[in-house]
PDB file of C-alpha atoms in Angstrom:
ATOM      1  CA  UNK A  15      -9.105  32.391   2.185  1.00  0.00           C
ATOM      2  CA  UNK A  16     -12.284  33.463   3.386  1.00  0.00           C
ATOM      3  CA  UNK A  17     -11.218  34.903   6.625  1.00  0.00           C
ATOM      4  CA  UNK A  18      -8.577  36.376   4.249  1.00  0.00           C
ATOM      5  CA  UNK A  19     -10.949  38.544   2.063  1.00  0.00           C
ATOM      6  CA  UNK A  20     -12.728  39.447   5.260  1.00  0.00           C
ATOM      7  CA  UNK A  21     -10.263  41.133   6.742  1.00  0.00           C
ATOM      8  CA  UNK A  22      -9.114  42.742   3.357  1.00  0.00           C
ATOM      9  CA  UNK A  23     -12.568  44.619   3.046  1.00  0.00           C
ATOM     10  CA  UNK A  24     -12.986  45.700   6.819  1.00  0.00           C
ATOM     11  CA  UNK A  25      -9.384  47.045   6.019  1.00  0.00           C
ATOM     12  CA  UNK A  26     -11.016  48.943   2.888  1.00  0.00           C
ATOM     13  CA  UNK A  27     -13.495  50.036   4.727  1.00  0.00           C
ATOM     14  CA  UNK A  28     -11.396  52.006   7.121  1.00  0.00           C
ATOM     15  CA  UNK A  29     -11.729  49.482   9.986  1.00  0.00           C
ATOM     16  CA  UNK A  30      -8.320  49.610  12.260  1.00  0.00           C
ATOM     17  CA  UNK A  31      -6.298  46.750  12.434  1.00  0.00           C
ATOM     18  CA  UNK A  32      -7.356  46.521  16.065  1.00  0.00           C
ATOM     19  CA  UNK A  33     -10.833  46.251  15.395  1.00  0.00           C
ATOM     20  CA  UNK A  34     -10.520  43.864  12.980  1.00  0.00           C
ATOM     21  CA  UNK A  35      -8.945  41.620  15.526  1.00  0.00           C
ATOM     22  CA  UNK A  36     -11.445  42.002  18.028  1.00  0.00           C
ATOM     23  CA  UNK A  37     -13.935  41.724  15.747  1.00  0.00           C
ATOM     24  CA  UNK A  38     -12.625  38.225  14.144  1.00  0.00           C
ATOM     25  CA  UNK A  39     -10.239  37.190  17.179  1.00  0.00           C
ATOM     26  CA  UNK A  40      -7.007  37.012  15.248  1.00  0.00           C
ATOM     27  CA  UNK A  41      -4.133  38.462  16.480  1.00  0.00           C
ATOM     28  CA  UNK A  42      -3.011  42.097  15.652  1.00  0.00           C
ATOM     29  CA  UNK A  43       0.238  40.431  13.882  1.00  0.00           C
ATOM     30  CA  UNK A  44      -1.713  38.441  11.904  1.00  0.00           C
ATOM     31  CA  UNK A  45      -3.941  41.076  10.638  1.00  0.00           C
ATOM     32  CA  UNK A  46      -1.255  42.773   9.857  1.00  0.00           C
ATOM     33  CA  UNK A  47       0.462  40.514   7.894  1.00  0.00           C
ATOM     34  CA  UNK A  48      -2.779  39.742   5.712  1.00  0.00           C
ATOM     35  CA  UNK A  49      -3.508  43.285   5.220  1.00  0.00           C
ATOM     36  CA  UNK A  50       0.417  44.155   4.222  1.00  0.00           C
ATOM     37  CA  UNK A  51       0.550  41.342   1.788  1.00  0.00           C
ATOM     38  CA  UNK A  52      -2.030  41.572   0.090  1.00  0.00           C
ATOM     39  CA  UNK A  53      -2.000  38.059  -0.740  1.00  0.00           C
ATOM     40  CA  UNK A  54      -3.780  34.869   0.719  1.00  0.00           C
ATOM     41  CA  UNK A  55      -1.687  32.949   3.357  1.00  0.00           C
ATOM     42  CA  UNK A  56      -0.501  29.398   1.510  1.00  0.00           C
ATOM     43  CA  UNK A  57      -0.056  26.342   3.594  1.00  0.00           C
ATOM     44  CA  UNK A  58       3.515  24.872   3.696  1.00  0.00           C
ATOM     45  CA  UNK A  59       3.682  21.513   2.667  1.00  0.00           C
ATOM     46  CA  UNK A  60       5.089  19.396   6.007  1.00  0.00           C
ATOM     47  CA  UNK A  61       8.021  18.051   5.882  1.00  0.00           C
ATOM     48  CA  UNK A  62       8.928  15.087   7.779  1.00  0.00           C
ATOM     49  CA  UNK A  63      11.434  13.736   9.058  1.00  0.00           C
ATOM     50  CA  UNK A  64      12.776   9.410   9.346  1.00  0.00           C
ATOM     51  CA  UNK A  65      10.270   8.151  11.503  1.00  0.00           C
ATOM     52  CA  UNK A  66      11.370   5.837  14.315  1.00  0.00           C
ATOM     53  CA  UNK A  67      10.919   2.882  13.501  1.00  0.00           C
ATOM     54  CA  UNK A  68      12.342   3.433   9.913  1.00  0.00           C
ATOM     55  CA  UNK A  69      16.104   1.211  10.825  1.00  0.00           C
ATOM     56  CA  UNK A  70      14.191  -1.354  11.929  1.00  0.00           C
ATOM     57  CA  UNK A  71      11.278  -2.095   9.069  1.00  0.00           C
ATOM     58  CA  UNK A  72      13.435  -4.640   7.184  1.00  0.00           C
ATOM     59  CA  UNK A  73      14.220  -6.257  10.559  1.00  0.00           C
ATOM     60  CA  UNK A  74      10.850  -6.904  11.281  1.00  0.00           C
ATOM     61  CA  UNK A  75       9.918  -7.801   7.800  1.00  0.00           C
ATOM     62  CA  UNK A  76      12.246 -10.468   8.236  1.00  0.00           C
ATOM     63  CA  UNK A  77      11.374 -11.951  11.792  1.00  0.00           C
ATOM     64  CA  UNK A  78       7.858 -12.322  10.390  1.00  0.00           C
ATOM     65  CA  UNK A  79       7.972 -14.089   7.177  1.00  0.00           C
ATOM     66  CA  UNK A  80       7.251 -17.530   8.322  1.00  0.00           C
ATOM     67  CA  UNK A  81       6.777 -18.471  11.030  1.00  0.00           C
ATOM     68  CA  UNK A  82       6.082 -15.185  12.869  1.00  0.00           C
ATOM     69  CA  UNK A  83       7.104 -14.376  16.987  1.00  0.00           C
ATOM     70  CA  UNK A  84       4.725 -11.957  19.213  1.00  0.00           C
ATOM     71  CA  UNK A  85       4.646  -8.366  18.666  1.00  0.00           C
ATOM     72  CA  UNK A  86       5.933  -8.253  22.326  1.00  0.00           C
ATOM     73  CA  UNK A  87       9.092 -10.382  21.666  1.00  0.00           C
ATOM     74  CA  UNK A  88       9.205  -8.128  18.163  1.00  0.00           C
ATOM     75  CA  UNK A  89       9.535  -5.047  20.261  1.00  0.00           C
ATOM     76  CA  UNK A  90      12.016  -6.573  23.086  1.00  0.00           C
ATOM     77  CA  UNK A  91      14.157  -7.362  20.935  1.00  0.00           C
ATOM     78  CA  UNK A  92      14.092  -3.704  18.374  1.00  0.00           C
ATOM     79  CA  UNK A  93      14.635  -1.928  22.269  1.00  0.00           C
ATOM     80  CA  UNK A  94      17.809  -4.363  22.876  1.00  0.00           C
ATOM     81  CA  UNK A  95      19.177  -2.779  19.045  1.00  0.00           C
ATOM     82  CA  UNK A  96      18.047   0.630  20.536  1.00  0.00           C
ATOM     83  CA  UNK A  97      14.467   1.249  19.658  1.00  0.00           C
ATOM     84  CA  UNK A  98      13.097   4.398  21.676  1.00  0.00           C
ATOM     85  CA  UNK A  99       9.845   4.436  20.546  1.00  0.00           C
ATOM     86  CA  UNK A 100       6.556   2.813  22.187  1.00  0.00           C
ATOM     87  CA  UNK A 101       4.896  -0.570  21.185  1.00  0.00           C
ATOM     88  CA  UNK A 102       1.617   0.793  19.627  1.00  0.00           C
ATOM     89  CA  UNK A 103       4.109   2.262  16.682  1.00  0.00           C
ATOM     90  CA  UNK A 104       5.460  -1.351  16.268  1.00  0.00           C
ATOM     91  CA  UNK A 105       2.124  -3.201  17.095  1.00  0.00           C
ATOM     92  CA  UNK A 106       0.606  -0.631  14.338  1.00  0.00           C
ATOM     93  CA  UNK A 107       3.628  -1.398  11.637  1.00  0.00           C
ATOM     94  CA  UNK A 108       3.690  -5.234  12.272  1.00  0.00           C
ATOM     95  CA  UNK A 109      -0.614  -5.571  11.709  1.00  0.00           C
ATOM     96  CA  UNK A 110      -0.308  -3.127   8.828  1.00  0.00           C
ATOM     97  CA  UNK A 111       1.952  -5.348   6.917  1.00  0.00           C
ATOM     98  CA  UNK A 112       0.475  -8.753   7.980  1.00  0.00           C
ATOM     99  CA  UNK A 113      -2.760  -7.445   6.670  1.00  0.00           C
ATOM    100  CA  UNK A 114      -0.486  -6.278   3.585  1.00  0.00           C
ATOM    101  CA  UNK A 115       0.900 -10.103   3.252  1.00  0.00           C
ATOM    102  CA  UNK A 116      -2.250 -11.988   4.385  1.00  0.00           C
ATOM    103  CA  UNK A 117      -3.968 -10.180   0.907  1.00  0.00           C
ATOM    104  CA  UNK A 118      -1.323 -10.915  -1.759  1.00  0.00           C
ATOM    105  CA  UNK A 119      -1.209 -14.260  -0.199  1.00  0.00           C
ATOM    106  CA  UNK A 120      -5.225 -15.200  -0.727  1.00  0.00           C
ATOM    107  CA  UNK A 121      -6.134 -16.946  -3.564  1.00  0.00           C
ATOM    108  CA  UNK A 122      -9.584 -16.645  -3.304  1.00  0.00           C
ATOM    109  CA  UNK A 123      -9.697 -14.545  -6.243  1.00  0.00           C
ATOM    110  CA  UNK A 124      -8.301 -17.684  -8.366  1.00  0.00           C
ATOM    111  CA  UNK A 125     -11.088 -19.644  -7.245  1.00  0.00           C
ATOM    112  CA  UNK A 126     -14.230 -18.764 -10.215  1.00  0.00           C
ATOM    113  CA  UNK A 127     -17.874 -17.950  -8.642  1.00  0.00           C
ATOM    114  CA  UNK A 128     -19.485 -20.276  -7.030  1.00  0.00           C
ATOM    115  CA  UNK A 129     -16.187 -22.576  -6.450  1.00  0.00           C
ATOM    116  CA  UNK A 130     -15.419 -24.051  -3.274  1.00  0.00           C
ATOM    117  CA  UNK A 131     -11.675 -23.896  -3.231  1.00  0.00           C
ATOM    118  CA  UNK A 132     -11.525 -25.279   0.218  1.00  0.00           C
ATOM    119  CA  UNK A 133     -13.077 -28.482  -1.180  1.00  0.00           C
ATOM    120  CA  UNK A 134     -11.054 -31.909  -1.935  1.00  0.00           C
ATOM    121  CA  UNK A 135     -13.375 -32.046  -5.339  1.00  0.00           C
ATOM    122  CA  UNK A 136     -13.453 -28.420  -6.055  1.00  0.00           C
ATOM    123  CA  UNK A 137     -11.810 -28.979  -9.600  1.00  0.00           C
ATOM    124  CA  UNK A 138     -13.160 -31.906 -10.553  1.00  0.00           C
TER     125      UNK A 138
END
């Protein structure tokens, strides 16, 4: 925006569209397009697309309720149902969700202050 108005007043002032972009080190194009538009540029909200490892989230869910398998043998066997992508994206997804389960599994919040809830006579 601010580079925007910049370039507006130079413009006002006279200043060529090729001294504008050697002066701020935009391209010509680009000064051009500001200074015909006569609006701000707006950012284009991204759109993305299914990630990789989006057909295989439930399978992995799955294999690690319980009694969970390594993140290696995880990956092995997503690339034997045709998983292209690389094991940080799975080792990433599997400790996100762990994390995710090991919190809504912790009852330490139903244990009052100053309870021990890992002690035999914590109620008593």
């Amino acid at each position: 925006m601010e580079d925007f108005l910049f370039i507006q007043e130079l413009y006002n002032q006279g200043v060529t569209i090729s001294q504008i972009a050697r002066e701020t080190g935009f391209d010509r194009k680009t000064i051009r397009k500001y200074v015909l538009s006569g609006e701000p540029p707006t950012a284009r909200p991204r759109v993305r697309g299914p990630g990789k490892l989006d057909d295989y989230k439930e399978y992995i869910r799955d294999r690690i309720s319980g009694h969970p398998p390594t993140i290696a043998c995880i990956y092995r066997e997503i690339q034997e149902q045709g998983f292209t992508g690389k094991y940080t994206i799975v080792r990433d997804y599997i400790r996100r969700i762990q994390s995710e389960m090991s919190v809504s599994a912790d009852p330490s919040h139903e244990a009052g202050p100053g309870r021990d809830r890992g002690h035999p006579d914590a109620d008593q």
